[in-house]
Short mmCIF file of N, CA and C in Angstrom, two decimals:
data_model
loop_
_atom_site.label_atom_id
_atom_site.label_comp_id
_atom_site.label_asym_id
_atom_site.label_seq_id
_atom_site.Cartn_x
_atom_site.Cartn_y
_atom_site.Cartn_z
N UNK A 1 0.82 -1.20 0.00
CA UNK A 1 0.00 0.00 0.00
C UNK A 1 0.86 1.26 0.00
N UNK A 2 1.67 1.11 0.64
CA UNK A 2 2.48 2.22 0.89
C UNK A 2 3.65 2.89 -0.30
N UNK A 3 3.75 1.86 -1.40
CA UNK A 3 4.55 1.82 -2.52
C UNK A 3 3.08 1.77 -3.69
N UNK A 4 1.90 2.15 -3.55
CA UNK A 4 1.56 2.35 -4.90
C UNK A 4 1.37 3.46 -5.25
N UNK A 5 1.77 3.31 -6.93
CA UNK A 5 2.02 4.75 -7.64
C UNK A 5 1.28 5.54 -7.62
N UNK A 6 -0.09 5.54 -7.48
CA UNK A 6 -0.44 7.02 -7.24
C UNK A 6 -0.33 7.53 -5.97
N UNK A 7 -0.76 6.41 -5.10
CA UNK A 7 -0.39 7.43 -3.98
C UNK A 7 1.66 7.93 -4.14
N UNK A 8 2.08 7.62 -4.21
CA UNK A 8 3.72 8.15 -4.34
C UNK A 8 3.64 9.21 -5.02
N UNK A 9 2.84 9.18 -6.21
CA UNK A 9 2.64 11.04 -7.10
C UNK A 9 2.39 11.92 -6.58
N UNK A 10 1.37 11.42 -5.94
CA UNK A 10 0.25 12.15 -4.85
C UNK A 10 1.33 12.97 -3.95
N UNK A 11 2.19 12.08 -3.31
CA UNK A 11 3.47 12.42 -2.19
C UNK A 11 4.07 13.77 -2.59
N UNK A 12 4.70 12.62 -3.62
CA UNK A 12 5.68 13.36 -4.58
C UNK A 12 5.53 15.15 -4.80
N UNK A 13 4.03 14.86 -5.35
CA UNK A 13 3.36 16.62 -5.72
C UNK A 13 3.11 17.45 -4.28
N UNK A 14 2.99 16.51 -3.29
CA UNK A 14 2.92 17.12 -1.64
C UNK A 14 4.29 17.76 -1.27
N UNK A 15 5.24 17.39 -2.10
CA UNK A 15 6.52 17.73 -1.27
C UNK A 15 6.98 16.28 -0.76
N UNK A 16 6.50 15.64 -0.53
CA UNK A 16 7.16 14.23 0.54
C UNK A 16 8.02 13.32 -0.68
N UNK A 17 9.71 13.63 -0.54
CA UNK A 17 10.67 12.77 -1.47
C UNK A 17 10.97 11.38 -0.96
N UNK A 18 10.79 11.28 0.45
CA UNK A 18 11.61 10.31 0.77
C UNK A 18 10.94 9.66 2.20
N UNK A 19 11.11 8.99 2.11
CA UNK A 19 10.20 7.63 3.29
C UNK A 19 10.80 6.32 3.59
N UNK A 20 10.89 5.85 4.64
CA UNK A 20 11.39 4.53 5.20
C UNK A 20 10.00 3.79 5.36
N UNK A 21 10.10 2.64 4.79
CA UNK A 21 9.80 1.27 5.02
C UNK A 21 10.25 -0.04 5.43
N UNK A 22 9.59 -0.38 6.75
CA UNK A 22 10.08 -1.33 7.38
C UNK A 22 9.34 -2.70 7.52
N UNK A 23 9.85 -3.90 7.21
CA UNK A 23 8.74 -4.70 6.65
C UNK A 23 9.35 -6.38 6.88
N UNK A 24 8.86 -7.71 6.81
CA UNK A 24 9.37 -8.87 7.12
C UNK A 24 9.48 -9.03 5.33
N UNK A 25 10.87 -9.98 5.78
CA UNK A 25 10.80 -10.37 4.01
C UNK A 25 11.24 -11.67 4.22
N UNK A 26 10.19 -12.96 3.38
CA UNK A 26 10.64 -14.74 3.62
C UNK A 26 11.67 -14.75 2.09
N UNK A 27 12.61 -15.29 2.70
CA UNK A 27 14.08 -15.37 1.36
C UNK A 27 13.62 -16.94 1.22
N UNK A 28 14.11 -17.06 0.15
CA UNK A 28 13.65 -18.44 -1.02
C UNK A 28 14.32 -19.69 -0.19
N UNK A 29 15.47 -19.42 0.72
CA UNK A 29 16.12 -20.59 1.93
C UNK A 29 14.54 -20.68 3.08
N UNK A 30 13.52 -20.28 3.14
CA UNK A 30 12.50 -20.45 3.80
C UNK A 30 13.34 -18.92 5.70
N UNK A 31 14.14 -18.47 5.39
CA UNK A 31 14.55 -17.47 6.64
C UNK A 31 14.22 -16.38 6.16
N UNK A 32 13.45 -15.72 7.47
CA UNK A 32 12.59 -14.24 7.55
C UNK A 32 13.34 -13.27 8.16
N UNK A 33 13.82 -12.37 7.08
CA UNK A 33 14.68 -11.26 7.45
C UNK A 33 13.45 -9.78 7.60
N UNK A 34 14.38 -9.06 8.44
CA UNK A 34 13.41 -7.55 8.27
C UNK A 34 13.93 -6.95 7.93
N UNK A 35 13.84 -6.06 6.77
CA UNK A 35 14.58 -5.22 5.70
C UNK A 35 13.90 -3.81 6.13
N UNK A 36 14.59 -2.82 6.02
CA UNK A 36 14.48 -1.18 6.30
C UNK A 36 14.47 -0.89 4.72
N UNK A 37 13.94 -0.54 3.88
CA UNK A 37 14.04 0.23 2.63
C UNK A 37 13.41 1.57 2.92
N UNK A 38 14.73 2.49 2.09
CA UNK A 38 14.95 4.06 2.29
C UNK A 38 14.46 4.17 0.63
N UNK A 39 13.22 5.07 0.67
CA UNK A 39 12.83 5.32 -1.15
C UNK A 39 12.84 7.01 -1.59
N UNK A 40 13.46 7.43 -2.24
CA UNK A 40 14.01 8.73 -2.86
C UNK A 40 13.37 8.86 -3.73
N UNK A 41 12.44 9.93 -4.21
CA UNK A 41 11.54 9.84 -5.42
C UNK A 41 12.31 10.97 -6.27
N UNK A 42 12.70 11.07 -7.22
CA UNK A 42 13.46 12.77 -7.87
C UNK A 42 12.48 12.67 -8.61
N UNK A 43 13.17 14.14 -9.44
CA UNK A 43 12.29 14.11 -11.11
C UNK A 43 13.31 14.44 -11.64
N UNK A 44 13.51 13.61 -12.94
CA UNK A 44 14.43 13.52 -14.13
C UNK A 44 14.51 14.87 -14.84
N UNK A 45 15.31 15.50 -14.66
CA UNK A 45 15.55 16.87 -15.27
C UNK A 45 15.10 16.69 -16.74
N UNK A 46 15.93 15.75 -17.81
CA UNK A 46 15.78 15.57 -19.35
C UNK A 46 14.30 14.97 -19.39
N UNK A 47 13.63 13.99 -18.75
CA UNK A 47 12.38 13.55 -19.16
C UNK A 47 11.18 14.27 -18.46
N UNK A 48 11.31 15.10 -17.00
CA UNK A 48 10.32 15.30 -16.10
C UNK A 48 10.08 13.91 -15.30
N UNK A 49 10.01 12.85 -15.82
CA UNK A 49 9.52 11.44 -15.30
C UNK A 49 10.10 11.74 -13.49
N UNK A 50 9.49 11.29 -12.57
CA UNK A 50 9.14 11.73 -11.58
C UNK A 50 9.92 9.77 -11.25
N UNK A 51 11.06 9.63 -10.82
CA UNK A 51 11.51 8.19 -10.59
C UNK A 51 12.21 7.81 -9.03
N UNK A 52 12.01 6.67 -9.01
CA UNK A 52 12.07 6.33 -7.47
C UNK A 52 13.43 5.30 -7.27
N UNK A 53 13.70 5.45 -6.77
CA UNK A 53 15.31 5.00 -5.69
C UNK A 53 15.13 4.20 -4.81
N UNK A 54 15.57 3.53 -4.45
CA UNK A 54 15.22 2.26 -3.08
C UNK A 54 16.46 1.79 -3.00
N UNK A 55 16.98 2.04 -1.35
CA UNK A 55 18.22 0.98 -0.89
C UNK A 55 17.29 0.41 0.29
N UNK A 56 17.74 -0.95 0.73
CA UNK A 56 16.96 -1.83 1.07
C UNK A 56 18.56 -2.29 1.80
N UNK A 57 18.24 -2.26 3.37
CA UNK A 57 19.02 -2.97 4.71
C UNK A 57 18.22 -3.75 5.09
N UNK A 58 19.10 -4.68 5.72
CA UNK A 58 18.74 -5.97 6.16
C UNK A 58 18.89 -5.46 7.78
N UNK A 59 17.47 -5.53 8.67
CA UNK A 59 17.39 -5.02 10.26
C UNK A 59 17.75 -6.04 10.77
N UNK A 60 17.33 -7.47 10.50
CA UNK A 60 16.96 -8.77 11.41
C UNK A 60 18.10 -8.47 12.32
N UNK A 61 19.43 -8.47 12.47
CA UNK A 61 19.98 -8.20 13.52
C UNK A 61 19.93 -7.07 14.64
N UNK A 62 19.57 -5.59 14.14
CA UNK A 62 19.46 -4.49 14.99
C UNK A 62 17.82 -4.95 15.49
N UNK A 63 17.10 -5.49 15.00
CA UNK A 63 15.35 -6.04 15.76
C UNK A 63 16.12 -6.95 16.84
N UNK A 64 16.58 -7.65 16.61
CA UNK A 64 16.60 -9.00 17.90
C UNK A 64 17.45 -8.44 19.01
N UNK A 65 18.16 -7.54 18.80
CA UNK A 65 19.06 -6.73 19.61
C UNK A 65 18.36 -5.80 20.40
N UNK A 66 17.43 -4.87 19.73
CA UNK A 66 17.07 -4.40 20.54
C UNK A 66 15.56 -5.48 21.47
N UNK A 67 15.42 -6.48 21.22
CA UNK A 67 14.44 -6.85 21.80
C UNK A 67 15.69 -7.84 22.81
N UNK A 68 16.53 -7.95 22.76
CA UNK A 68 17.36 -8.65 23.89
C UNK A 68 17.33 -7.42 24.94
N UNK A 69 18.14 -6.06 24.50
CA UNK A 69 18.37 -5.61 24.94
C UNK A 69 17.25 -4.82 26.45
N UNK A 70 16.58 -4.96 25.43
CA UNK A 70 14.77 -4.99 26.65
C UNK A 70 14.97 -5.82 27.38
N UNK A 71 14.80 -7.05 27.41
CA UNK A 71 14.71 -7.89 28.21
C UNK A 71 16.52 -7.86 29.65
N UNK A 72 17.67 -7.36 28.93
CA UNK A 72 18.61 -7.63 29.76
C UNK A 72 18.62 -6.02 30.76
N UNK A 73 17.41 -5.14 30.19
CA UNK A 73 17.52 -4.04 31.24
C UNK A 73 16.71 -4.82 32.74
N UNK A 74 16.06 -5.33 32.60
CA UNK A 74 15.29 -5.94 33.30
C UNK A 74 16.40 -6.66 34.77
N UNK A 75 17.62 -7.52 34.30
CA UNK A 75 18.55 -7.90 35.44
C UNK A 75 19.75 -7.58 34.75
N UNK A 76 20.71 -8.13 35.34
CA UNK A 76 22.29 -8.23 35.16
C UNK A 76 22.21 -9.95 34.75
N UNK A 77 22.83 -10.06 33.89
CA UNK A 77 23.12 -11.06 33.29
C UNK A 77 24.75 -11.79 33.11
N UNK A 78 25.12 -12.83 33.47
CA UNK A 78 27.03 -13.22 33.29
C UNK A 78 27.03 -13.35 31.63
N UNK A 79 25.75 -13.87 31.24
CA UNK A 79 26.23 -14.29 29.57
C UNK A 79 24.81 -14.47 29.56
N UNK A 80 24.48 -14.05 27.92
CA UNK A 80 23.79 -13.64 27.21
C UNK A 80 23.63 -14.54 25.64
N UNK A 81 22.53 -15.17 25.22
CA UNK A 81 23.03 -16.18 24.35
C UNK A 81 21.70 -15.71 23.17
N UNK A 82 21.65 -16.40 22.21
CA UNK A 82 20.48 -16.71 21.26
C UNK A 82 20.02 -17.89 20.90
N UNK A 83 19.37 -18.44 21.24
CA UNK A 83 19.25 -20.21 20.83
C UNK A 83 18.52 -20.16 19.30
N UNK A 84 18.80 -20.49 18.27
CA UNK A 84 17.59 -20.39 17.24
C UNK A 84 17.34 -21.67 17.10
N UNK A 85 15.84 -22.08 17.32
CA UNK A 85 15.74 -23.88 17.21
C UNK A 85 15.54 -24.10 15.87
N UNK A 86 15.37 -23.23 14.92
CA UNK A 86 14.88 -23.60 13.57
C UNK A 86 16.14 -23.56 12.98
N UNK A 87 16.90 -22.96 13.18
CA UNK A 87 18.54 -23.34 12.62
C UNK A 87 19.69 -24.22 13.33
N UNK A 88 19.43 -24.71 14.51
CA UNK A 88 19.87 -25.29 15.53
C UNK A 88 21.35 -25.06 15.92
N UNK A 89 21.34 -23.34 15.96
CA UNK A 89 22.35 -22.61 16.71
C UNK A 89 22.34 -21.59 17.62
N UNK A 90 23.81 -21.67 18.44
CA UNK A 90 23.85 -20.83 19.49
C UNK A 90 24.34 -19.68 19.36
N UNK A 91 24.74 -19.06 19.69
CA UNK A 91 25.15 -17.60 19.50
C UNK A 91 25.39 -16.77 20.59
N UNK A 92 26.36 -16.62 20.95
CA UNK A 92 26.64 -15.46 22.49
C UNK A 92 26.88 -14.31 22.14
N UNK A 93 26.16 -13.49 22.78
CA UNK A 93 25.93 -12.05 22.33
C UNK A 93 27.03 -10.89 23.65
N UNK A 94 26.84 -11.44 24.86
CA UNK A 94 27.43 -10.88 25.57
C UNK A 94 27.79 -12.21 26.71
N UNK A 95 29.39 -11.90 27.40
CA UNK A 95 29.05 -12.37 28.20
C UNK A 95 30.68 -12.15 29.05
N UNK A 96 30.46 -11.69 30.43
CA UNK A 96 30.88 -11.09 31.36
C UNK A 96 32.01 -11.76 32.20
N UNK A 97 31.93 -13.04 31.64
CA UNK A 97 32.78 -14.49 32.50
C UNK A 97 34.68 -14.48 32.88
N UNK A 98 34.69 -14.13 33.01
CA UNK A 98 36.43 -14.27 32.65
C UNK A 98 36.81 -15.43 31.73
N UNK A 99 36.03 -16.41 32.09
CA UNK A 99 36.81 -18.00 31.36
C UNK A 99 35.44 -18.25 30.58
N UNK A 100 34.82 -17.42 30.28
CA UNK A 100 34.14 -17.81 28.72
C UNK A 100 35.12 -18.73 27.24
N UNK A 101 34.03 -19.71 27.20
CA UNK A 101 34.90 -20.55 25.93
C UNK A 101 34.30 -19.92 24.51
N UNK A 102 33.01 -19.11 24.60
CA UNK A 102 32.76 -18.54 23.40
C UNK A 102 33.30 -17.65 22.61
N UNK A 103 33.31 -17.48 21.62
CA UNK A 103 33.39 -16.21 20.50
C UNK A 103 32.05 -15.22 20.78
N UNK A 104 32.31 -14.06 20.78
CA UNK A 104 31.27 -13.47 20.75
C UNK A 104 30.68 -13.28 19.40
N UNK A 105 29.45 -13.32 19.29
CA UNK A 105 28.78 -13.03 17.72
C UNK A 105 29.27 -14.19 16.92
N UNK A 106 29.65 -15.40 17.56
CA UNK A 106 29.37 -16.57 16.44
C UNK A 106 28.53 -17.37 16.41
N UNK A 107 28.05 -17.62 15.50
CA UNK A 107 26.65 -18.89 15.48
C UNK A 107 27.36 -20.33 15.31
N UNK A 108 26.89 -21.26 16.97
CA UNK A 108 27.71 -22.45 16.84
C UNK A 108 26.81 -23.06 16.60
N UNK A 109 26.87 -24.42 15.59
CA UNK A 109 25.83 -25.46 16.10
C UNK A 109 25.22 -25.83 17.51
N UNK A 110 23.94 -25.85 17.48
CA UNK A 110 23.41 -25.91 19.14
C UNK A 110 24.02 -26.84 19.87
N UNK A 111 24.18 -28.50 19.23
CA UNK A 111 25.11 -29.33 19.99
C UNK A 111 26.16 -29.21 20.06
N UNK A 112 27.27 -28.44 19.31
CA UNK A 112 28.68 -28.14 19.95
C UNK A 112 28.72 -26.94 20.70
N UNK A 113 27.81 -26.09 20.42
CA UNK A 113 27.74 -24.42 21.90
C UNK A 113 27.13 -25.82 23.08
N UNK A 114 26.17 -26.48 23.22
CA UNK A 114 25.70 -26.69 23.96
C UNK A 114 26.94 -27.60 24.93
N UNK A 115 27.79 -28.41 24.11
CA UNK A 115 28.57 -29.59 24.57
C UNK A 115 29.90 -28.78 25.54
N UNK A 116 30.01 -27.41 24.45
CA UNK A 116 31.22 -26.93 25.40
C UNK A 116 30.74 -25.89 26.34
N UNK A 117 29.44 -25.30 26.67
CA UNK A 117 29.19 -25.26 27.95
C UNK A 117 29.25 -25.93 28.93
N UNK A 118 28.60 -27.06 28.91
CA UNK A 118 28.43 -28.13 29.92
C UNK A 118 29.62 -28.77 30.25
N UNK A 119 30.66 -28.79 29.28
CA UNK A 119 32.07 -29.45 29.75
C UNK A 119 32.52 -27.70 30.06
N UNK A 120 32.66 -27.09 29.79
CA UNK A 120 33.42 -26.20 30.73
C UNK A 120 32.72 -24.96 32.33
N UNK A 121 31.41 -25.57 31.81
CA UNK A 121 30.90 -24.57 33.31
C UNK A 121 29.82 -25.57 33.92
N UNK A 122 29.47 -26.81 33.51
CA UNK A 122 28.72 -27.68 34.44
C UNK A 122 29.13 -28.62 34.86
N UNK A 123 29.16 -28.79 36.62
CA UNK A 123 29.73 -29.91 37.25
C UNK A 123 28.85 -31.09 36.72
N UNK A 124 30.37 -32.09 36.94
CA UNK A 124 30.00 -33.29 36.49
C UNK A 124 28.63 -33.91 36.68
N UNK A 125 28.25 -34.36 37.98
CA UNK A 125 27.16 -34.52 38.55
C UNK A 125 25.68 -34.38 37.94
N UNK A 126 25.86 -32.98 37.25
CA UNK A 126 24.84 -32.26 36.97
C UNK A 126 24.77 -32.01 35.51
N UNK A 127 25.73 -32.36 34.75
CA UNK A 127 25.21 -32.72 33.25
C UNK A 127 24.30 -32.76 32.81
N UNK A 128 23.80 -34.47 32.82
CA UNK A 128 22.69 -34.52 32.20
C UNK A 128 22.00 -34.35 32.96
N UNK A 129 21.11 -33.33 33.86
CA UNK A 129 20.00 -32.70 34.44
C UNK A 129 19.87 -31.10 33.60
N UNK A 130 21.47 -30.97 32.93
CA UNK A 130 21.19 -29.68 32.16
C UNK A 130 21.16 -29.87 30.72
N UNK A 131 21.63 -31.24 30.40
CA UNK A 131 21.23 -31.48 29.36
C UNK A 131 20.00 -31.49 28.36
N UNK A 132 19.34 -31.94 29.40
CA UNK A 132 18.07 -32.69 29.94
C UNK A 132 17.15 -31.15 29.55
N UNK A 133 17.51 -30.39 30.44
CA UNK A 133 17.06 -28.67 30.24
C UNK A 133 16.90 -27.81 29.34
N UNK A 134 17.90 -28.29 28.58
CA UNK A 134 18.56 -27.69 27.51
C UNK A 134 18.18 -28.35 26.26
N UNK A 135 17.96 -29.15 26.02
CA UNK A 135 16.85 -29.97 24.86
C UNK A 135 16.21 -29.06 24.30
N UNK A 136 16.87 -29.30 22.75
CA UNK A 136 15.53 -28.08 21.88
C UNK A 136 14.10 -28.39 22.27
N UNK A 137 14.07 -29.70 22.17
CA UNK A 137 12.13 -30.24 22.30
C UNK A 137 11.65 -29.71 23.35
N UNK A 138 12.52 -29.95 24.65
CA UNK A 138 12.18 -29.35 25.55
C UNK A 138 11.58 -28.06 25.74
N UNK A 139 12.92 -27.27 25.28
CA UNK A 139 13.28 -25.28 25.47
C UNK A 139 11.74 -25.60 24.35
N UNK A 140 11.35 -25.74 23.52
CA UNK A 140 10.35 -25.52 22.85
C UNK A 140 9.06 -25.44 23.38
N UNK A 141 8.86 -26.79 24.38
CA UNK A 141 7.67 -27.03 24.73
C UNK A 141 7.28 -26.45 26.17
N UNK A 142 8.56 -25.98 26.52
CA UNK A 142 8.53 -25.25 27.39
C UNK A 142 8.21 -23.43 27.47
N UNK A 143 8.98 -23.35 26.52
CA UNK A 143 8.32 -21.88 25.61
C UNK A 143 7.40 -21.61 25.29
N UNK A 144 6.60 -22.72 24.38
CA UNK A 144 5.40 -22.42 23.94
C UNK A 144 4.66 -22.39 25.21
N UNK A 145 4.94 -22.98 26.39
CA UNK A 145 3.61 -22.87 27.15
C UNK A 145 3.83 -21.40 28.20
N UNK A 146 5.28 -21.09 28.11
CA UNK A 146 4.86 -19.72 28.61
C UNK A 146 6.42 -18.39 27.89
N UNK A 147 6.21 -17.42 28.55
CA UNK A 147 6.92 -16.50 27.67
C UNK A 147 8.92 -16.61 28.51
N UNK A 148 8.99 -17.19 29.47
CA UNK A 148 10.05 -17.60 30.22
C UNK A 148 10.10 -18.28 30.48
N UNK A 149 11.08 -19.28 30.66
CA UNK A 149 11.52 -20.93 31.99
C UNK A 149 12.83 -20.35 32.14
N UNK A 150 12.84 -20.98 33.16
CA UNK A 150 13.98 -20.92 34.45
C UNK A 150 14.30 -22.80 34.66
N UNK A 151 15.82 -22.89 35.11
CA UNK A 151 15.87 -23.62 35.93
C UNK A 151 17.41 -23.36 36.10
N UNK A 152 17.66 -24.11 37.75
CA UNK A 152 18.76 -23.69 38.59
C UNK A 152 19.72 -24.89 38.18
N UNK A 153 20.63 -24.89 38.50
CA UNK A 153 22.32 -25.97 38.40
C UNK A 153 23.12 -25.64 39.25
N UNK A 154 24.02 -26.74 39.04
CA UNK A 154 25.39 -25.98 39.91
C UNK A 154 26.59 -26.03 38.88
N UNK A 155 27.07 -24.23 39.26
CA UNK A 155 28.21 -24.32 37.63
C UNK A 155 29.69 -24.59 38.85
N UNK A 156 30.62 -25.10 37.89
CA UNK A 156 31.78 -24.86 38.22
C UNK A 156 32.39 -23.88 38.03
N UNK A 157 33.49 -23.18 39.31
CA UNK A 157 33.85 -21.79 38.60
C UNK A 157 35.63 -22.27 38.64
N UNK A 158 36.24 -21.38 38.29
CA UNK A 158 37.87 -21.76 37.85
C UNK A 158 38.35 -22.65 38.93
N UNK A 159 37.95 -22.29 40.07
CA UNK A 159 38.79 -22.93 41.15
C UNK A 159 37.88 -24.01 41.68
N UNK A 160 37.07 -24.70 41.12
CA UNK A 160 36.38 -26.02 41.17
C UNK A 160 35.17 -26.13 42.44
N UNK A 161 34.60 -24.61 42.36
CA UNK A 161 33.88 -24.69 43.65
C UNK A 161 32.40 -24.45 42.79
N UNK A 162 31.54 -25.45 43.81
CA UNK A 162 30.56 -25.19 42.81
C UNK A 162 29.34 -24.25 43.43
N UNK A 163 28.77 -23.96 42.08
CA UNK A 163 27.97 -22.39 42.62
C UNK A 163 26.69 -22.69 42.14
N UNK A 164 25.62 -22.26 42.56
CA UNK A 164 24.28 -22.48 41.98
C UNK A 164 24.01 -21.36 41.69
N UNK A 165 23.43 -21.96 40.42
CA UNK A 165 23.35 -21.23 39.01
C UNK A 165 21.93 -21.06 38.42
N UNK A 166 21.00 -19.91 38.14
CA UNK A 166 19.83 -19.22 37.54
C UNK A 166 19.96 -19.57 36.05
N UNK A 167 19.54 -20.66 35.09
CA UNK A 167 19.54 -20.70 33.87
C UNK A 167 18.33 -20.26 33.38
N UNK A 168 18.01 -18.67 32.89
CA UNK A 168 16.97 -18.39 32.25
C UNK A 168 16.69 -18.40 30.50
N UNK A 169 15.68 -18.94 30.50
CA UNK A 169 15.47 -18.40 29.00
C UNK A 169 14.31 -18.03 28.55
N UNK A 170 13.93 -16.86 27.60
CA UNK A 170 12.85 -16.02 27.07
C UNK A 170 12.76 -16.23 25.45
N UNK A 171 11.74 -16.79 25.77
CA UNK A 171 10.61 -16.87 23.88
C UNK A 171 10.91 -15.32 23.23
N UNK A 172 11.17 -15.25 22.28
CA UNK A 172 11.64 -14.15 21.46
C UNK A 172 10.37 -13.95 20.83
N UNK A 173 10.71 -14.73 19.44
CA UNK A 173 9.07 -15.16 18.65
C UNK A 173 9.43 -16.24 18.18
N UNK A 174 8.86 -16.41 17.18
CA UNK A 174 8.59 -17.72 16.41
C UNK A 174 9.42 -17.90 15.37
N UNK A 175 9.98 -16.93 14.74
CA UNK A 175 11.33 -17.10 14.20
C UNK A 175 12.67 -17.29 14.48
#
């Protein structure tokens, strides 16, 4: 609606050159990006023809950011992650640890982010109870039934003492 031509003439003859549109776009791999397109309308000096311009950014990262970022005003957080179950990766966005094994801003496969958490910050003992937690099927069915789950552990910290540990996680959306 917002891109048809008469209304844009209409604009155009108002004075209004230029407008942002912000919008979901499904790419032919079946993944839903949100694109910002910036549209510049001129008029062609040699023809008069009244023609339109479009650069088109890709948001999907500045959207999920700022919707983390909502959610981490809320507490203090040691580390900060992204689970995507439909791509079945992890992703650490922030995280405060001294002996963090992540990269920040890399997308790991969920079972190798998941494997080298648990071998480097979950006592033995308690593995598979976070394993167990940590289950896409799970984190899923647990999501869908509400907008947060929680559950507690005990992490190991450098000097082998163990600490009980707040594992939260928050439903984003559905993408």
């Amino acid at each position: 609606q917002r891109v048809d031509r008469e209304k844009l003439l209409r604009d155009f003859q108002g004075g209004q050159r230029q407008f942002v549109v912000e919008y979901p776009m499904l790419f032919l791999n079946g993944d839903e990006h949100w694109v910002r397109t910036t549209l510049t309308m001129l008029q062609n000096p040699d023809t008069a023809c009244v023609e339109l311009t479009a650069f088109a950014l890709d948001i999907t990262g500045e959207r999920l950011l700022n919707r983390i970022e909502g959610l981490l005003l809320e507490k203090e957080y040691e580390c900060v992650g992204l689970i995507n179950l439909k791509k079945r990766t992890l992703t650490i966005h922030t995280c405060v640890m001294c002996d963090c094994v992540f990269e920040i801003g890399k997308a790991y496969p969920l079972d190798e982010g998941t494997a080298m958490a648990v071998d480097r910050f979950v006592a033995p003992e308690y593995r598979a109870l976070f394993l167990n937690n940590v289950a896409p099927a799970h984190l899923k069915a647990m999501l869908e039934e509400q907008d947060s789950y929680f559950f507690t552990g005990y992490r190991q910290d450098q000097g082998r003492r163990m600490r009980l540990k707040k594992f939260t996680f928050y439903y984003l959306d559905e993408n």
